[in-house]
Short mmCIF file of C-alpha atoms and ligand atoms in Angstrom, two decimals:
data_model
loop_
_atom_site.label_atom_id
_atom_site.label_comp_id
_atom_site.label_asym_id
_atom_site.label_seq_id
_atom_site.Cartn_x
_atom_site.Cartn_y
_atom_site.Cartn_z
CA MET A 1036 43.99 -10.82 -47.87
CA LYS A 1037 40.51 -9.97 -46.10
CA ILE A 1038 39.75 -11.62 -42.74
CA GLN A 1039 35.97 -11.62 -42.46
CA SER A 1040 33.89 -12.05 -39.22
CA GLY A 1041 30.81 -14.20 -38.58
CA ILE A 1042 30.68 -15.97 -42.15
CA SER A 1043 28.16 -18.44 -42.98
CA LEU A 1044 30.20 -21.61 -44.02
CA LYS A 1045 27.19 -23.06 -45.93
CA PRO A 1046 28.73 -22.31 -49.34
CA TYR A 1047 32.05 -23.66 -48.03
CA ASN A 1048 31.04 -27.41 -47.09
CA THR A 1049 29.29 -29.92 -49.48
CA PHE A 1050 27.05 -31.22 -46.70
CA GLY A 1051 25.54 -27.64 -47.09
CA ILE A 1052 25.55 -27.17 -43.20
CA ALA A 1053 24.80 -23.48 -42.15
CA ALA A 1054 27.45 -23.18 -39.27
CA ARG A 1055 29.23 -19.89 -38.89
CA ALA A 1056 32.98 -19.14 -38.71
CA GLU A 1057 34.10 -16.44 -36.02
CA ARG A 1058 36.62 -15.43 -38.42
CA PHE A 1059 37.18 -16.67 -42.19
CA ALA A 1060 39.87 -16.06 -44.80
CA ILE A 1061 40.84 -17.39 -48.27
CA LEU A 1062 44.45 -18.33 -48.77
CA ARG A 1063 45.60 -17.61 -52.23
CA SER A 1064 49.40 -16.75 -51.98
CA GLU A 1065 52.56 -17.07 -49.95
CA GLU A 1066 52.04 -13.49 -48.85
CA ASP A 1067 48.45 -14.58 -47.35
CA LEU A 1068 50.26 -17.41 -45.44
CA ARG A 1069 52.61 -14.94 -43.89
CA THR A 1070 49.78 -12.71 -42.98
CA ILE A 1071 48.04 -15.48 -41.29
CA LEU A 1072 50.97 -16.74 -39.37
CA ARG A 1073 51.58 -13.14 -38.18
CA ALA A 1074 47.86 -12.79 -37.24
CA ASN A 1075 48.29 -15.87 -34.89
CA ILE A 1076 44.47 -16.43 -34.45
CA ALA A 1077 43.55 -19.54 -32.68
CA PRO A 1078 42.20 -21.98 -33.13
CA LEU A 1079 42.95 -22.35 -36.87
CA HIS A 1080 40.56 -24.61 -38.88
CA LEU A 1081 42.00 -25.69 -42.36
CA LEU A 1082 39.49 -26.19 -44.90
CA GLY A 1083 39.91 -27.49 -48.37
CA GLY A 1084 36.83 -28.06 -50.65
CA GLY A 1085 34.86 -28.71 -47.49
CA SER A 1086 33.84 -32.14 -48.98
CA ASN A 1087 35.00 -34.41 -46.13
CA VAL A 1088 33.78 -32.48 -43.23
CA LEU A 1089 30.57 -32.28 -41.10
CA LEU A 1090 30.34 -29.10 -39.23
CA THR A 1091 28.44 -29.66 -35.86
CA LYS A 1092 28.82 -26.09 -34.31
CA ASP A 1093 29.93 -22.70 -35.21
CA LEU A 1094 33.69 -22.48 -35.19
CA PRO A 1095 35.54 -20.18 -32.96
CA GLY A 1096 38.91 -18.70 -34.05
CA LEU A 1097 39.75 -18.66 -37.82
CA VAL A 1098 38.47 -20.81 -40.79
CA LEU A 1099 41.18 -20.77 -43.54
CA ARG A 1100 40.14 -21.86 -46.96
CA ASN A 1101 43.04 -23.14 -49.19
CA GLU A 1102 42.97 -21.81 -52.73
CA LEU A 1103 46.71 -21.88 -53.44
CA LYS A 1104 46.69 -22.77 -57.40
CA GLY A 1105 49.06 -23.79 -60.04
CA ILE A 1106 49.83 -27.07 -61.86
CA HIS A 1107 53.38 -27.58 -63.33
CA VAL A 1108 55.33 -30.19 -65.02
CA GLU A 1109 58.37 -30.51 -62.78
CA LYS A 1110 60.43 -33.32 -64.48
CA GLU A 1111 59.90 -35.58 -67.45
CA THR A 1112 61.53 -38.83 -68.74
CA GLU A 1113 60.42 -40.93 -71.53
CA THR A 1114 58.12 -42.86 -69.53
CA GLU A 1115 57.25 -40.78 -66.62
CA VAL A 1116 56.28 -37.20 -65.39
CA ILE A 1117 56.56 -35.52 -62.08
CA ILE A 1118 54.02 -32.81 -61.85
CA SER A 1119 53.12 -30.52 -58.89
CA ALA A 1120 49.79 -28.81 -58.02
CA GLY A 1121 48.94 -26.16 -55.50
CA ALA A 1122 46.95 -27.53 -52.55
CA GLY A 1123 43.87 -25.32 -53.40
CA GLU A 1124 43.55 -26.89 -56.74
CA LEU A 1125 40.12 -28.91 -57.30
CA TRP A 1126 41.20 -32.53 -57.30
CA HIS A 1127 39.01 -33.21 -60.35
CA GLU A 1128 40.47 -30.40 -62.30
CA LEU A 1129 43.79 -31.93 -61.86
CA VAL A 1130 42.41 -35.29 -62.95
CA LEU A 1131 41.07 -33.48 -66.21
CA TRP A 1132 44.47 -31.73 -66.68
CA SER A 1133 46.46 -34.99 -66.61
CA LEU A 1134 43.97 -36.77 -69.14
CA ALA A 1135 44.45 -33.78 -71.47
CA HIS A 1136 48.16 -34.41 -71.39
CA ASN A 1137 47.64 -38.18 -71.68
CA PHE A 1138 49.24 -38.84 -68.44
CA GLY A 1139 48.23 -41.99 -66.67
CA GLY A 1140 47.63 -42.72 -62.91
CA LEU A 1141 44.80 -40.55 -61.87
CA GLU A 1142 42.05 -41.93 -64.17
CA ASN A 1143 40.44 -44.08 -61.43
CA LEU A 1144 40.30 -41.31 -58.97
CA SER A 1145 37.98 -39.24 -61.39
CA LEU A 1146 35.56 -36.93 -60.08
CA ILE A 1147 36.37 -37.30 -56.36
CA PRO A 1148 35.12 -33.92 -54.63
CA GLY A 1149 37.76 -31.75 -52.71
CA THR A 1150 40.99 -30.12 -53.28
CA VAL A 1151 44.44 -31.62 -54.08
CA GLY A 1152 45.90 -30.67 -50.58
CA ALA A 1153 43.17 -32.67 -48.96
CA ALA A 1154 43.84 -35.79 -51.08
CA PRO A 1155 46.93 -37.14 -49.13
CA ILE A 1156 45.38 -36.07 -45.74
CA GLN A 1157 42.70 -39.08 -46.06
CA ASN A 1158 44.67 -40.96 -48.84
CA ILE A 1159 41.87 -40.69 -51.33
CA GLY A 1160 40.83 -43.83 -52.98
CA ALA A 1161 38.24 -45.29 -55.40
CA TYR A 1162 38.03 -48.11 -57.91
CA GLY A 1163 41.32 -49.94 -56.80
CA ALA A 1164 43.49 -46.99 -56.71
CA GLU A 1165 44.76 -44.83 -54.04
CA LEU A 1166 46.62 -41.41 -53.90
CA LYS A 1167 49.51 -43.12 -52.43
CA ASP A 1168 49.95 -45.12 -55.63
CA VAL A 1169 51.21 -41.83 -57.36
CA PHE A 1170 52.34 -39.83 -54.56
CA GLU A 1171 55.79 -38.36 -54.79
CA LYS A 1172 56.03 -35.72 -52.00
CA LEU A 1173 54.27 -32.69 -50.41
CA GLU A 1174 55.35 -29.30 -48.92
CA ALA A 1175 53.62 -28.15 -45.83
CA CYS A 1176 53.82 -25.21 -43.34
CA ASP A 1177 54.37 -26.61 -40.07
CA LEU A 1178 51.96 -24.15 -38.00
CA GLU A 1179 53.67 -24.92 -34.59
CA ARG A 1180 57.15 -24.15 -35.72
CA GLY A 1181 56.17 -21.73 -38.63
CA GLU A 1182 58.50 -23.61 -41.02
CA ARG A 1183 58.30 -25.42 -44.47
CA ARG A 1184 58.68 -29.23 -44.37
CA ILE A 1185 58.75 -31.80 -47.20
CA PHE A 1186 57.08 -34.99 -46.54
CA ARG A 1187 57.86 -38.14 -48.71
CA ALA A 1188 55.48 -40.96 -49.06
CA GLU A 1189 56.97 -42.84 -46.07
CA ASP A 1190 56.75 -39.62 -43.74
CA CYS A 1191 52.95 -39.41 -44.54
CA ARG A 1192 52.30 -42.99 -43.09
CA PHE A 1193 49.51 -43.71 -45.58
CA GLY A 1194 46.78 -46.11 -44.81
CA TYR A 1195 43.25 -46.79 -45.80
CA ARG A 1196 41.71 -43.27 -45.65
CA ASN A 1197 44.46 -42.34 -43.37
CA SER A 1198 47.80 -40.68 -42.84
CA ILE A 1199 49.87 -38.84 -40.39
CA PHE A 1200 47.99 -35.67 -41.04
CA LYS A 1201 44.62 -37.31 -39.59
CA ASN A 1202 46.60 -38.53 -36.35
CA GLU A 1203 50.00 -37.27 -34.86
CA LEU A 1204 49.91 -34.00 -37.08
CA LYS A 1205 46.27 -33.50 -37.17
CA GLY A 1206 45.55 -29.73 -37.65
CA ARG A 1207 49.36 -28.85 -37.49
CA CYS A 1208 50.30 -28.84 -41.08
CA LEU A 1209 49.02 -26.61 -43.72
CA ILE A 1210 49.69 -28.38 -46.99
CA THR A 1211 50.69 -25.99 -49.80
CA ARG A 1212 51.77 -28.22 -52.74
CA VAL A 1213 51.75 -31.78 -53.75
CA TRP A 1214 53.90 -33.75 -56.31
CA LEU A 1215 52.50 -36.78 -58.03
CA ARG A 1216 54.40 -39.32 -60.41
CA LEU A 1217 52.29 -40.02 -63.60
CA SER A 1218 53.11 -42.37 -66.34
CA LYS A 1219 53.36 -41.50 -70.09
CA SER A 1220 52.58 -45.09 -71.07
CA PRO A 1221 50.07 -46.23 -68.29
CA THR A 1222 49.18 -49.58 -67.18
CA LEU A 1223 45.63 -49.53 -66.31
CA ASN A 1224 44.24 -50.64 -63.00
CA LEU A 1225 41.03 -52.54 -63.70
CA SER A 1226 41.14 -54.56 -60.47
CA TYR A 1227 37.82 -53.16 -59.19
CA ARG A 1228 35.05 -55.59 -60.42
CA ILE A 1229 32.23 -52.88 -61.28
CA LEU A 1230 34.91 -50.92 -63.17
CA ALA A 1231 36.11 -53.79 -65.39
CA ASP A 1232 32.37 -55.05 -65.87
CA SER A 1233 31.24 -51.46 -66.89
CA LEU A 1234 34.06 -51.24 -69.61
CA ARG A 1235 33.07 -54.67 -70.77
CA ASN A 1236 29.40 -53.84 -71.08
CA LYS A 1237 30.09 -50.62 -73.14
CA GLY A 1238 32.01 -52.97 -75.65
CA ILE A 1239 35.35 -51.26 -74.77
CA THR A 1240 37.97 -54.00 -75.11
CA ASP A 1241 41.19 -51.88 -75.24
CA PRO A 1242 40.52 -48.86 -73.05
CA GLY A 1243 42.79 -45.89 -72.66
CA VAL A 1244 43.07 -43.48 -69.49
CA ARG A 1245 40.21 -41.35 -70.85
CA GLU A 1246 37.73 -44.17 -71.45
CA VAL A 1247 38.63 -45.38 -67.86
CA SER A 1248 37.95 -41.96 -66.49
CA GLU A 1249 34.73 -41.59 -68.43
CA THR A 1250 33.53 -45.09 -67.09
CA VAL A 1251 34.40 -44.26 -63.46
CA ILE A 1252 32.51 -40.76 -63.79
CA ALA A 1253 29.46 -42.56 -65.08
CA ILE A 1254 29.48 -45.21 -62.10
CA ARG A 1255 30.04 -42.29 -59.64
CA GLN A 1256 27.23 -40.47 -61.06
CA SER A 1257 24.78 -43.45 -61.13
CA LYS A 1258 25.37 -43.98 -57.40
CA LEU A 1259 26.66 -40.89 -55.54
CA PRO A 1260 24.52 -37.83 -54.97
CA ASP A 1261 25.78 -34.69 -56.66
CA PRO A 1262 26.72 -32.24 -53.80
CA ALA A 1263 25.61 -29.27 -55.93
CA ARG A 1264 22.13 -30.75 -55.69
CA ILE A 1265 21.98 -32.62 -52.48
CA GLY A 1266 24.27 -32.11 -49.62
CA ASN A 1267 26.74 -34.90 -48.74
CA ALA A 1268 30.37 -35.69 -48.12
CA GLY A 1269 30.74 -38.93 -49.94
CA SER A 1270 30.99 -42.12 -47.90
CA PHE A 1271 30.22 -41.23 -44.44
CA PHE A 1272 31.80 -44.36 -42.65
CA LYS A 1273 34.87 -46.40 -43.46
CA ASN A 1274 34.50 -49.94 -44.53
CA PRO A 1275 35.36 -52.01 -41.49
CA GLU A 1276 38.29 -54.23 -41.28
CA VAL A 1277 37.29 -57.18 -38.96
CA PRO A 1278 38.81 -60.41 -37.83
CA VAL A 1279 38.17 -63.43 -39.98
CA GLN A 1280 36.41 -65.43 -37.27
CA LEU A 1281 33.84 -62.61 -37.02
CA TYR A 1282 33.42 -62.70 -40.62
CA GLN A 1283 32.98 -66.52 -40.55
CA SER A 1284 30.44 -66.38 -37.79
CA LEU A 1285 28.45 -63.69 -39.55
CA LYS A 1286 28.51 -65.52 -42.80
CA GLU A 1287 26.55 -68.29 -41.00
CA ASN A 1288 23.68 -65.97 -40.73
CA TYR A 1289 24.14 -63.87 -43.70
CA PRO A 1290 25.57 -66.17 -46.62
CA ASP A 1291 25.61 -63.32 -49.23
CA LEU A 1292 27.84 -60.92 -46.89
CA PRO A 1293 30.47 -59.53 -49.16
CA ALA A 1294 33.92 -59.55 -48.03
CA PHE A 1295 37.26 -58.33 -49.38
CA PRO A 1296 40.90 -59.84 -48.57
CA LEU A 1297 43.40 -57.62 -47.22
CA PRO A 1298 46.57 -58.45 -48.67
CA GLY A 1299 49.28 -58.88 -46.39
CA ASN A 1300 46.84 -59.33 -43.43
CA ASP A 1301 45.50 -62.92 -43.27
CA GLY A 1302 43.80 -62.34 -40.14
CA GLN A 1303 41.36 -59.81 -41.33
CA VAL A 1304 39.16 -58.96 -43.94
CA LYS A 1305 37.33 -55.87 -44.99
CA LEU A 1306 33.45 -55.64 -45.07
CA ALA A 1307 31.21 -53.44 -47.12
CA ALA A 1308 29.78 -50.93 -44.63
CA ALA A 1309 27.20 -50.07 -47.29
CA TRP A 1310 25.89 -53.62 -47.27
CA LEU A 1311 25.64 -53.67 -43.38
CA ILE A 1312 23.81 -50.34 -43.34
CA GLU A 1313 21.46 -51.52 -46.22
CA LYS A 1314 20.87 -54.94 -44.46
CA ALA A 1315 20.00 -53.16 -41.19
CA GLY A 1316 17.24 -51.35 -43.11
CA TRP A 1317 18.49 -47.91 -43.28
CA LYS A 1318 18.95 -47.53 -47.08
CA GLY A 1319 16.84 -44.69 -48.17
CA ARG A 1320 15.50 -43.84 -44.49
CA ARG A 1321 15.10 -40.10 -43.74
CA ILE A 1322 14.84 -38.51 -40.23
CA GLY A 1323 13.64 -34.72 -40.92
CA ASP A 1324 16.30 -33.48 -43.47
CA ALA A 1325 18.96 -36.00 -42.70
CA GLY A 1326 18.93 -39.19 -44.54
CA VAL A 1327 20.67 -42.37 -45.90
CA HIS A 1328 21.03 -42.12 -49.77
CA GLU A 1329 18.73 -44.14 -51.55
CA LYS A 1330 21.45 -45.55 -54.08
CA GLN A 1331 24.36 -45.94 -51.92
CA ALA A 1332 23.82 -46.77 -48.22
CA LEU A 1333 27.28 -45.52 -47.19
CA VAL A 1334 26.52 -41.84 -48.04
CA LEU A 1335 24.51 -39.64 -45.40
CA VAL A 1336 22.74 -36.63 -47.14
CA ASN A 1337 21.20 -33.35 -46.12
CA TYR A 1338 17.82 -32.92 -47.88
CA GLY A 1339 17.91 -29.11 -47.30
CA ASN A 1340 17.93 -27.80 -43.68
CA ALA A 1341 19.67 -30.66 -41.64
CA SER A 1342 21.94 -29.33 -38.92
CA GLY A 1343 25.35 -30.92 -38.38
CA ILE A 1344 23.95 -32.43 -35.11
CA ASP A 1345 20.89 -33.79 -37.06
CA ILE A 1346 23.34 -35.72 -39.50
CA LEU A 1347 25.40 -36.74 -36.44
CA ASN A 1348 22.62 -38.22 -34.53
CA LEU A 1349 21.52 -40.11 -37.64
CA ALA A 1350 25.14 -41.30 -37.95
CA ARG A 1351 24.95 -42.45 -34.22
CA GLU A 1352 21.91 -44.19 -34.53
CA ILE A 1353 23.40 -46.29 -37.45
CA GLN A 1354 26.40 -47.02 -35.57
CA HIS A 1355 24.53 -48.38 -32.50
CA ASP A 1356 22.34 -50.45 -34.67
CA ILE A 1357 25.26 -51.99 -36.57
CA LEU A 1358 26.93 -52.63 -33.36
CA GLU A 1359 24.01 -54.42 -32.01
CA LYS A 1360 23.15 -56.49 -35.28
CA PHE A 1361 26.69 -57.36 -36.47
CA ALA A 1362 28.93 -56.57 -33.53
CA ILE A 1363 30.81 -54.09 -35.79
CA ASP A 1364 32.04 -50.62 -34.69
CA LEU A 1365 31.50 -48.37 -37.85
CA GLN A 1366 33.87 -45.54 -37.70
CA PRO A 1367 33.38 -42.18 -39.69
CA GLU A 1368 35.42 -41.43 -42.44
CA VAL A 1369 34.32 -37.81 -42.53
CA ASN A 1370 35.97 -35.27 -40.12
CA ILE A 1371 33.56 -34.00 -37.48
CA TRP A 1372 34.30 -30.52 -36.43
N1 LIG B 2262 26.73 -52.11 -51.39
C1 LIG B 2262 25.35 -52.45 -50.74
N2 LIG B 2262 24.51 -51.50 -50.63
C2 LIG B 2262 24.70 -50.23 -51.13
C3 LIG B 2262 26.02 -49.94 -51.77
C4 LIG B 2262 26.98 -51.01 -51.81
O1 LIG B 2262 25.32 -53.47 -50.27
O2 LIG B 2262 23.92 -49.36 -50.99
C5 LIG B 2262 27.73 -53.25 -51.22
C6 LIG B 2262 27.89 -53.96 -52.57
O3 LIG B 2262 28.09 -55.24 -52.17
C7 LIG B 2262 29.02 -53.47 -53.16
C8 LIG B 2262 29.94 -53.05 -52.00
O4 LIG B 2262 29.00 -52.64 -51.22
O5 LIG B 2262 29.68 -54.52 -54.02
C9 LIG B 2262 30.97 -51.97 -52.31
O6 LIG B 2262 30.13 -50.79 -52.78
P1 LIG B 2262 30.85 -49.75 -53.69
O7 LIG B 2262 31.75 -50.26 -54.71
O8 LIG B 2262 29.85 -48.66 -53.95
O9 LIG B 2262 31.91 -49.00 -52.83
P2 LIG B 2262 31.85 -48.75 -51.22
O10 LIG B 2262 32.90 -49.72 -50.57
O11 LIG B 2262 30.62 -48.61 -50.80
C10 LIG B 2262 34.14 -47.40 -51.43
C11 LIG B 2262 34.54 -45.91 -50.90
C12 LIG B 2262 34.20 -44.97 -52.03
C13 LIG B 2262 34.80 -45.28 -53.23
C14 LIG B 2262 34.07 -46.64 -53.74
C15 LIG B 2262 34.49 -47.23 -55.13
C16 LIG B 2262 35.14 -46.13 -48.54
C17 LIG B 2262 34.76 -45.68 -47.38
N3 LIG B 2262 34.41 -45.85 -49.69
O12 LIG B 2262 32.75 -47.41 -51.17
O13 LIG B 2262 34.81 -43.81 -51.70
O14 LIG B 2262 34.05 -44.35 -54.25
O15 LIG B 2262 34.67 -47.64 -52.68
O16 LIG B 2262 35.94 -47.48 -55.10
O17 LIG B 2262 36.21 -46.80 -48.82
C18 LIG B 2262 34.60 -41.74 -50.20
O18 LIG B 2262 35.62 -42.06 -49.83
O19 LIG B 2262 33.87 -40.65 -49.95
C19 LIG B 2262 34.01 -42.63 -51.36
C20 LIG B 2262 32.86 -42.32 -51.99
#
């Protein structure tokens, strides 16, 4: 394995930010992992597909890009299959592999950028499904103790775009492999209105996993910018969870304010951050090369040469404005380095 110096990270983050790594290496094997542990370079920044990170400075130490590969069927019954995938596999490649085998469970999560290993860190979710719904276990290397650990679902403490790997164990665990439980006779999840409506509009009355996946892909492509063409990291902020009282008082001024119930938590509702940002007048706005996407207000974009600080400044202005207008403190979903 080669450890390079002074590498531009522009090709390695979907925002297309031109920050530099003091050292940079690609992890492709167990042997590479041993080399890295022996080299003991600090600080260590773990990078998957670079699709959920905003680089605001050059990074000291070592940036390690995970490209551990391999997809296997581990166990099979009449109704279910346990599969495992190397943490450096691209998430959508895994989704396509599951569809080719007619395994259900990943179809709603089609076309999410990033790697398999990053998926549990933020418990990726879309169109009514979350990674935790199919998660079995993962293997990680505890970088402090230098040993392997297995994490079951309950150990991961999954929440909305959240897990133990974003909190207590932040930066400490290098995820090497993820196991998922997929179905051979899938029950489709069509709870997300836009998804059900799109299928109906296409005249599909009895969809299979492939039709659902194709529909999700079409919805995503119609709203979300392709990072290969315009830099972005998907939703920049989380949808805020607020007390019902705040929602009710806002609703007096904004009768069309969308809200989503939070099952098991009667005191709180989830609001659409994109709606708040749009209502505050930010949708499609641009400051230099940093902007708010014109089709989805939750996505910040780099029109070419924005720096991480330019994007961060735009994000802060939006946060400040939303706090003033709606008394809501928007939190970034993207990791800020
Ligand atoms: N809306 C607006 N203006 C917009 C866009 C949306 O007012 O510009 C309102 C609409 O009322 C719409 C509601 O916001 O009904 C929700 O919009 P959408 O379905 O596009 O989803 P989202 O809440 O903005 C979340 C995820 C996405 C995921 C979609 C679909 C978060 C932070 N984001 O976005 O995930 O693809 O739902 O399930 O939860 C990501 O995490 O990077 C990501 C793209």
